[in-house]
Coordinates of C-alpha atoms in Angstrom, one line a residue:
M1 CA 0.0 0.0 0.0
I2 CA 1.4 3.4 -1.0
P3 CA 1.4 5.8 2.1
N4 CA -0.8 8.9 1.8
T5 CA 0.1 10.5 5.1
D6 CA 1.8 13.4 3.3
L7 CA -1.2 14.3 1.3
P8 CA -4.2 16.4 2.4
P9 CA -7.5 14.5 3.0
C10 CA -9.8 14.1 0.1
S11 CA -13.5 13.2 -0.5
I12 CA -14.1 10.6 -3.2
L13 CA -17.0 10.6 -5.6
L14 CA -17.9 7.5 -7.5
L15 CA -20.2 8.3 -10.5
A16 CA -23.0 5.7 -10.9
G17 CA -25.9 8.0 -11.8
G18 CA -26.0 7.6 -15.6
R19 CA -28.7 6.2 -17.8
G20 CA -26.6 3.2 -18.9
Q21 CA -27.6 3.7 -22.5
R22 CA -24.7 1.6 -23.8
M23 CA -25.7 -1.1 -21.4
G24 CA -29.3 -1.3 -22.6
G25 CA -30.5 0.9 -19.8
Q26 CA -29.1 -1.3 -17.0
D27 CA -27.6 0.3 -13.9
K28 CA -24.0 0.1 -14.8
G29 CA -22.5 0.2 -11.3
L30 CA -24.4 -2.9 -10.3
L31 CA -23.3 -5.0 -13.3
E32 CA -21.0 -7.9 -12.3
W33 CA -17.3 -8.0 -13.2
H34 CA -15.2 -10.9 -11.8
G35 CA -18.2 -12.0 -9.7
E36 CA -18.8 -8.6 -8.0
P37 CA -20.7 -5.4 -9.0
L38 CA -18.5 -2.8 -10.6
I39 CA -19.2 -0.5 -7.7
A40 CA -17.7 -3.1 -5.3
H41 CA -14.3 -3.0 -7.1
L42 CA -14.2 0.8 -7.0
H43 CA -15.2 0.8 -3.3
R44 CA -12.4 -1.6 -2.4
K45 CA -9.8 0.4 -4.3
T46 CA -10.8 3.8 -2.7
R47 CA -12.1 2.9 0.8
A48 CA -8.8 3.3 2.6
L49 CA -8.1 6.7 1.0
S50 CA -11.0 8.7 2.5
D51 CA -13.5 8.9 5.3
D52 CA -15.9 10.6 2.9
L53 CA -16.8 8.2 0.2
I54 CA -19.7 9.5 -1.9
I55 CA -21.7 7.7 -4.6
S56 CA -23.7 9.6 -7.1
C57 CA -26.7 7.4 -8.1
N58 CA -30.2 8.1 -9.3
R59 CA -31.8 4.6 -8.7
N60 CA -31.2 1.5 -6.6
L61 CA -30.1 3.7 -3.7
E62 CA -30.5 0.8 -1.2
K63 CA -28.0 -1.3 -3.2
Y64 CA -25.4 1.5 -3.3
A65 CA -25.8 2.6 0.3
P66 CA -23.5 -0.1 1.8
Y67 CA -20.6 1.1 -0.4
A68 CA -20.8 4.8 0.6
D69 CA -20.6 7.3 3.5
Q70 CA -23.0 9.5 1.5
L71 CA -25.3 9.1 -1.4
V72 CA -26.1 12.1 -3.7
H73 CA -28.3 12.4 -6.8
D74 CA -28.9 14.8 -9.6
D75 CA -31.1 17.8 -8.7
E76 CA -32.8 17.5 -12.1
G77 CA -34.6 14.6 -13.6
D78 CA -34.0 12.6 -16.8
F79 CA -30.3 11.9 -16.3
P80 CA -28.8 15.3 -17.2
G81 CA -25.2 13.9 -17.4
P82 CA -22.1 13.5 -15.3
L83 CA -21.6 17.2 -14.6
A84 CA -24.8 17.1 -12.5
G85 CA -23.4 14.3 -10.4
I86 CA -20.1 16.1 -10.0
R87 CA -21.9 19.3 -8.8
A88 CA -23.8 17.2 -6.3
G89 CA -20.6 15.7 -5.1
L90 CA -18.9 19.1 -4.7
K91 CA -21.8 20.3 -2.6
A92 CA -21.7 17.2 -0.3
A93 CA -17.9 16.9 0.0
R94 CA -16.5 17.2 3.5
H95 CA -12.9 17.8 2.4
G96 CA -11.2 20.4 0.3
L97 CA -10.5 18.1 -2.7
L98 CA -12.9 15.8 -4.5
L99 CA -11.4 12.8 -6.3
V100 CA -13.9 11.7 -9.0
L101 CA -14.0 8.3 -10.7
P102 CA -16.7 6.7 -12.9
C103 CA -18.0 3.3 -11.7
D104 CA -16.8 1.5 -14.9
V105 CA -13.0 1.8 -14.5
P106 CA -12.3 -1.2 -12.2
R107 CA -8.7 -1.5 -13.4
I108 CA -7.6 1.7 -11.8
D109 CA -4.8 1.0 -9.3
A110 CA -3.4 2.5 -6.1
A111 CA -0.3 3.9 -7.8
L112 CA -2.4 6.0 -10.2
L113 CA -4.7 7.2 -7.5
H114 CA -1.7 8.3 -5.5
D115 CA -0.2 10.0 -8.5
M116 CA -3.5 11.9 -9.0
R117 CA -3.5 13.1 -5.5
E118 CA 0.2 14.0 -5.5
T119 CA -0.1 16.0 -8.7
A120 CA -3.2 17.8 -7.5
H121 CA -1.4 18.7 -4.3
Q122 CA 1.4 20.3 -6.4
H123 CA -1.1 22.4 -8.3
P124 CA -3.4 23.9 -5.6
G125 CA -6.6 25.6 -6.7
K126 CA -6.7 23.9 -10.1
P127 CA -8.7 20.9 -11.3
L128 CA -6.7 17.8 -12.4
M129 CA -7.7 15.5 -15.2
L130 CA -6.0 12.3 -16.5
R131 CA -4.9 12.4 -20.1
H132 CA -3.5 9.8 -22.5
G133 CA -2.1 10.9 -25.8
E134 CA -4.2 14.0 -26.6
H135 CA -7.4 12.5 -25.0
W136 CA -8.6 14.0 -21.7
E137 CA -10.4 11.8 -19.2
P138 CA -12.7 14.4 -17.5
L139 CA -14.4 11.8 -15.3
L140 CA -11.1 10.8 -13.8
C141 CA -10.2 14.0 -12.0
I142 CA -9.6 15.9 -8.8
I143 CA -11.5 19.1 -8.2
P144 CA -10.9 21.6 -5.4
T145 CA -14.2 22.2 -3.7
T146 CA -13.5 26.0 -3.7
L147 CA -14.4 25.8 -7.4
L148 CA -18.1 24.8 -6.6
M149 CA -19.3 28.3 -7.4
D150 CA -17.5 28.2 -10.8
F151 CA -19.2 24.9 -11.6
E152 CA -22.6 26.3 -10.5
K153 CA -22.2 29.4 -12.6
A154 CA -21.1 27.4 -15.7
W155 CA -24.1 25.0 -15.2
N156 CA -26.5 27.9 -15.0
E157 CA -25.1 29.3 -18.2
G158 CA -25.8 26.0 -19.9
E159 CA -22.4 24.2 -19.7
R160 CA -22.8 20.4 -19.6
S161 CA -19.3 19.2 -20.4
P162 CA -17.1 18.6 -17.4
G163 CA -13.9 18.5 -19.5
R164 CA -14.6 21.7 -21.3
L165 CA -15.4 23.5 -18.0
M166 CA -12.2 22.2 -16.2
R167 CA -10.0 23.2 -19.2
K168 CA -11.5 26.7 -18.9
L169 CA -10.5 26.6 -15.3
G170 CA -6.9 25.9 -16.1
A171 CA -6.9 22.1 -15.5
T172 CA -3.6 20.3 -14.9
A173 CA -3.1 17.2 -16.9
L174 CA -1.6 14.0 -15.5
Q175 CA -0.3 12.2 -18.5
C176 CA -0.8 8.4 -18.7
P177 CA 0.6 6.1 -21.3
E178 CA -1.4 5.7 -24.5
N179 CA -3.9 2.8 -24.1
D180 CA -3.2 2.6 -20.4
P181 CA -5.1 -0.6 -19.3
R182 CA -5.9 1.1 -16.0
L183 CA -8.2 3.5 -17.8
A184 CA -10.1 0.8 -19.6
N185 CA -13.7 2.1 -19.7
L186 CA -16.0 -1.0 -19.4
N187 CA -19.1 0.8 -20.6
T188 CA -20.5 -1.7 -23.1
P189 CA -21.6 -5.3 -22.6
E190 CA -18.9 -6.4 -25.0
L191 CA -16.1 -4.6 -23.1
L192 CA -17.3 -5.9 -19.8
S193 CA -17.4 -9.4 -21.2
S194 CA -14.0 -9.2 -22.9
H195 CA -12.2 -7.9 -19.8
N196 CA -13.9 -10.4 -17.6
T197 CA -11.5 -13.1 -18.8
V198 CA -8.4 -11.1 -17.7
S199 CA -7.1 -11.0 -14.2
D200 CA -8.1 -7.9 -12.1

């Protein structure tokens, strides 16, 4: 286990509030991978990093509750997108930094989570996003909660893209290797199935 004693505490938000369109409308965080719901894998990899583990979910709250210290949900109906979940997480967070992960990246590891926190610590006041090649990963990020009002203002002005908003706010990039397997986004039945045969 990589020590985190030198890093400031963070809240952690696991995003599980989507419509699951690519999964035929199923609740993605509850789909099984290696015999467990996806949310269980993310919970196990993040639990020791925070005493404020938040899950953004819009259905099946009773199934998500055991994996979280807090549950949040979108303040608008009809699944308005991940920025809504991030806003809810920023409002609920008990610490000054919010580490955000989608529920469908079960291959993320402790080293990358540590690198995210370390890099964010070196760039105070700025959001951090992972990037591989020229591709940003806006849902794998760390956001200072002091930026909540910037997020609210952008939302009220019609912004719905977390990545575009964070780049406008001067986001720091943590560069990962191209096709980094830790960033595998298992967001279709085919990807979930194909990665099921590979060791976690």
